[in-house]
Short mmCIF file of C-alpha atoms in Angstrom, two decimals:
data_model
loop_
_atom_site.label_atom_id
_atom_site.label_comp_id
_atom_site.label_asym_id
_atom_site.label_seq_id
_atom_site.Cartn_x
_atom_site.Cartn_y
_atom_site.Cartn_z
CA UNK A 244 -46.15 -25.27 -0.58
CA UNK A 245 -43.45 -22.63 -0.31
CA UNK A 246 -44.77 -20.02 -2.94
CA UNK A 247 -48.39 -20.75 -1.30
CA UNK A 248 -46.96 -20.33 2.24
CA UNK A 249 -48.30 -23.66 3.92
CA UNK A 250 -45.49 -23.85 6.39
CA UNK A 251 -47.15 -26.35 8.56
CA UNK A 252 -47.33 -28.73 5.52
CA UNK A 253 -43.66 -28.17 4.27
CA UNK A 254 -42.62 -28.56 8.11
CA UNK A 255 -43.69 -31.31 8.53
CA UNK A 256 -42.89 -33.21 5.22
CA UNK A 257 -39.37 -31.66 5.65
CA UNK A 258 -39.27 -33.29 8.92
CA UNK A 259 -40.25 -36.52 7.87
CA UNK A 260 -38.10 -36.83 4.61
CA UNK A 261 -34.75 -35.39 6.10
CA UNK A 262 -33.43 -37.76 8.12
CA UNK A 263 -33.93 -39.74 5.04
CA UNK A 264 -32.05 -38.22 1.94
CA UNK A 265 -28.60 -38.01 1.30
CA UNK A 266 -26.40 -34.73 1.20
CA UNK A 267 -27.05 -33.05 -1.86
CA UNK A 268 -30.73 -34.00 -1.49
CA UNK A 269 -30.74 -31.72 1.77
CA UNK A 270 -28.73 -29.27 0.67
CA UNK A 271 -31.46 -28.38 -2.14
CA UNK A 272 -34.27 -28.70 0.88
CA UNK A 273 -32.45 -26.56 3.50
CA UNK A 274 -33.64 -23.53 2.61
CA UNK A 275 -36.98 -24.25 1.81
CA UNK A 276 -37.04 -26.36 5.19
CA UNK A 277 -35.19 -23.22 7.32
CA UNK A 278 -38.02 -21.29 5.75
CA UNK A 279 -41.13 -23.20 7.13
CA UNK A 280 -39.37 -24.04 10.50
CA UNK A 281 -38.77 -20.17 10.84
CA UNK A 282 -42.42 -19.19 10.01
CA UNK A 283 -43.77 -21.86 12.35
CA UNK A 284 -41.35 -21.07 15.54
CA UNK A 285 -39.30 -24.61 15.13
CA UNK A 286 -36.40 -23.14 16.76
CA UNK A 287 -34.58 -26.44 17.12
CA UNK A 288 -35.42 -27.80 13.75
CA UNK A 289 -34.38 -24.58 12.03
CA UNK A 290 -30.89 -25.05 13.45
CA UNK A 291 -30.29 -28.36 11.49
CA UNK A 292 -31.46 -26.89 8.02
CA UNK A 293 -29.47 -23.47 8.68
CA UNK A 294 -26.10 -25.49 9.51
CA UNK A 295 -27.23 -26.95 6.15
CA UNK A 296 -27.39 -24.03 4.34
CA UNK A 297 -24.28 -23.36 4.12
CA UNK A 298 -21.88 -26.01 4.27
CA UNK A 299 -24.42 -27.40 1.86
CA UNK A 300 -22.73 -25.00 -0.87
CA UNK A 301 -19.95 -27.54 -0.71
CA UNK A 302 -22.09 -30.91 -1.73
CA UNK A 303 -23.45 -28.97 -4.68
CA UNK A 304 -20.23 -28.38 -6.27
CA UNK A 305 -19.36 -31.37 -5.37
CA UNK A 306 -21.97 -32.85 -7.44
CA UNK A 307 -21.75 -30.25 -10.34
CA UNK A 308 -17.91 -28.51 -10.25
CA UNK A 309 -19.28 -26.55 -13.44
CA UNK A 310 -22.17 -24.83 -11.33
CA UNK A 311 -20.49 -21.73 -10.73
CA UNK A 312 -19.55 -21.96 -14.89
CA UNK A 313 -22.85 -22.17 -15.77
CA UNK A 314 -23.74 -18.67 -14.46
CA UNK A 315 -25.22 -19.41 -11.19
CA UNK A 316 -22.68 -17.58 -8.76
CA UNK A 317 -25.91 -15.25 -7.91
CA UNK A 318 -27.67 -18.38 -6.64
CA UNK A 319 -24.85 -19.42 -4.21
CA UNK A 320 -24.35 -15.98 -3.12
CA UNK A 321 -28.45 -16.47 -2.20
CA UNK A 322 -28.04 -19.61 -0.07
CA UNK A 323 -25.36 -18.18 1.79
CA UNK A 324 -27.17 -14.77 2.60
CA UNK A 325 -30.03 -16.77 2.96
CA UNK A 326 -27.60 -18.89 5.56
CA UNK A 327 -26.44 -15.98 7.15
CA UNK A 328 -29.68 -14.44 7.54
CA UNK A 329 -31.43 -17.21 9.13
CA UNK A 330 -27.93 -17.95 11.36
CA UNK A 331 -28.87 -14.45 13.02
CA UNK A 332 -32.09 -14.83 13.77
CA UNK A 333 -31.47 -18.07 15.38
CA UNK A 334 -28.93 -16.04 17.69
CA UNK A 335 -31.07 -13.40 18.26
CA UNK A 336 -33.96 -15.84 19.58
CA UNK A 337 -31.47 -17.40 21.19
CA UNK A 338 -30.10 -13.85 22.97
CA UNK A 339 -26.50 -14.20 21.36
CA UNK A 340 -26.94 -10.65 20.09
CA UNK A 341 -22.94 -10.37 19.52
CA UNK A 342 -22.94 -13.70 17.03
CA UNK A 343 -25.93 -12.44 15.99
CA UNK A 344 -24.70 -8.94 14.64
CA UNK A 345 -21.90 -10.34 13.23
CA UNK A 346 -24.18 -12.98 10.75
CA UNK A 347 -26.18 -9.56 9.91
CA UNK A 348 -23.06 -8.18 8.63
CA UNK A 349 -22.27 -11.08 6.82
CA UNK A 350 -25.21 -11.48 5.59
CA UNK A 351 -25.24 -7.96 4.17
CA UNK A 352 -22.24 -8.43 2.21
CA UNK A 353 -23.80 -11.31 0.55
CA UNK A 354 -26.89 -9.38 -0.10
CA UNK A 355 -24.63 -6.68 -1.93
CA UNK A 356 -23.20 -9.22 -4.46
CA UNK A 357 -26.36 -10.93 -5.03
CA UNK A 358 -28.21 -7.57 -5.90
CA UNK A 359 -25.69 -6.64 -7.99
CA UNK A 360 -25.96 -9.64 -9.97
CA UNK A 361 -30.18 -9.35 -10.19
CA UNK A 362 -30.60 -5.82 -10.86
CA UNK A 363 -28.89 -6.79 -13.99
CA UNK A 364 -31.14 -9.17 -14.91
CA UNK A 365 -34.92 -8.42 -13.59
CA UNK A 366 -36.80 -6.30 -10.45
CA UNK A 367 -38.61 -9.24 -10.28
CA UNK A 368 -35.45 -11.67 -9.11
CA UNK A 369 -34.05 -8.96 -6.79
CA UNK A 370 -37.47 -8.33 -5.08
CA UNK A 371 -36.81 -11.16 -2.88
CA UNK A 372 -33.21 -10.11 -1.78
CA UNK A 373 -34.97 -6.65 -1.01
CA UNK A 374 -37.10 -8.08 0.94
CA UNK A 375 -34.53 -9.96 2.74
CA UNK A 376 -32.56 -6.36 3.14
CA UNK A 377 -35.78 -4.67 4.79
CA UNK A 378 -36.04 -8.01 6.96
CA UNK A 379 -32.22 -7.39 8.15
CA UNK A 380 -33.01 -3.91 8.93
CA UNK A 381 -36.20 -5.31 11.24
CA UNK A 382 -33.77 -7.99 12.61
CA UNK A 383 -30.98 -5.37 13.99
CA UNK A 384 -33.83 -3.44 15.24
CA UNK A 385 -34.77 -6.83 17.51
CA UNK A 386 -31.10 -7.22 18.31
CA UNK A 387 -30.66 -3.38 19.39
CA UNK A 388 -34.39 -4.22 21.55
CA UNK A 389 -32.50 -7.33 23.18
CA UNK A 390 -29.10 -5.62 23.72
CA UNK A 391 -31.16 -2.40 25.70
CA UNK A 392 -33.24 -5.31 27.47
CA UNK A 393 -29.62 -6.84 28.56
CA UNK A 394 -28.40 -3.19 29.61
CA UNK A 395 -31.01 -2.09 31.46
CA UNK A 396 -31.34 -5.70 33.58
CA UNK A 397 -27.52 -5.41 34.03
CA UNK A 398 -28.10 -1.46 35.74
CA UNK A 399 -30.86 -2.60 37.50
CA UNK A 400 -28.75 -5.60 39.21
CA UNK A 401 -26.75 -3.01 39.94
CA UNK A 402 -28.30 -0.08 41.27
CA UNK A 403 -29.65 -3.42 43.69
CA UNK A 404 -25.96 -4.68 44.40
CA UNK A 405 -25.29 -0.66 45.37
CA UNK A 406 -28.22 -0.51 47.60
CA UNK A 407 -27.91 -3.82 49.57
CA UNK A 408 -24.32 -2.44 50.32
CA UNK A 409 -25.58 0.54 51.80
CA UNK A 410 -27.67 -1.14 53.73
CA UNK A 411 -31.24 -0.04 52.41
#
C-alpha cells in the first residue's frame, strides 16, 4: 500500500492494528504509519508514530543486539532522519518554527551519514534520502514563510499599540 501510495488504506489499517501490537511490532510500522498519516493530514495520529520512530530504534536492538553487526547502521540512520524529518514538520504545522528548525538540522546530519553509506552501494537506495533532502529544503522554505508570517503580525500589533498611544 506504501509503494502504491494508498494512504487512506494504510491509515486506516495502521490505526486499527496499533493499539494492538506490541513494541517492536510498532516500531517496524511507525514509519510506514507516519508516512500515510502525513499524506492524509492526520496531524494527531502522526504524532504517535513519529514519537515512535525514534525511540523505536531502541526496541529493535533490543530484539536483535547484532543489528547494527549485520551491516544495517544505514537503516537506523534512515529511521532516525526519517524521525527527525517528520518531528519538523509536525512543528512547523504546529507553528513551533524554533523546534522545528532545530529537527531540520538534525535531520540533515542524519541524511549526511545515510548518503554516505548508499552512494556506496546503489543511486537507486539513495534516491529516496535525496528526495527526503529536496523535501527539507521545501520544509525550511515553509518554516522561513511561517517565521515572516509571525514577524510581520508582531509589527503590525505594533505599529497598532504605537498608534492607539498617540491617540489616532
Amino acid at each position: 500500500m506504501h509503494a502504491l501510495a494508498e494512504w487512506e488504506h494504510l491509515s486506516r489499517l495502521c490505526r486499527e492494528f496499533w493499539p494492538l501490537v506490541d513494541a517492536p511490532a510498532r516500531a517496524v510500522m511507525a514509519p510506514l504509519a507516519a508516512q500515510a498519516a502525513w499524506n492524509m493530514s492526520l496531524w494527531d495520529d502522526m504524532e504517535v508514530y513519529v514519537r515512535h520512530l525514534d525511540h523505536g530504534l531502541n526496541h529493535l536492538h533490543q530484539q536483535d543486539r547484532f543489528y547494527v553487526a549485520a551491516g544495517h547502521e544505514s537503516d537506523i540512520d534512515a529511521r532516525s532522519s526519517l524521525g527527525a524529518f517528520f518531528s519538523a514538520a509536525l512543528h512547523a504545522h504546529y507553528g513551533r518554527f524554533a523546534v522545528a528548525t532545530t529537527e531540520v538540522e538534525r535531520a540533515r546530519l542524519l541524511l549526511g551519514t545515510e548518503l554516505s553509506a548508499l552512494v556506496g552501494e546503489s543511486y537507486e537506495r539513495a534516491y529516496g534520502a535525496m528526495v527526503r533532502v529536496q523535501q527539507l529544503t521545501e520544509l525550511e522554505e515553509v518554516i522561513t514563510y511561517g517565521l515572516l508570517g509571525h514577524q510581520v503580525a508582531n509589527r503590525a500589533g505594533d505599529v497598532a499599540a504605537a498608534e492607539s498611544q498617540r491617540g489616532l
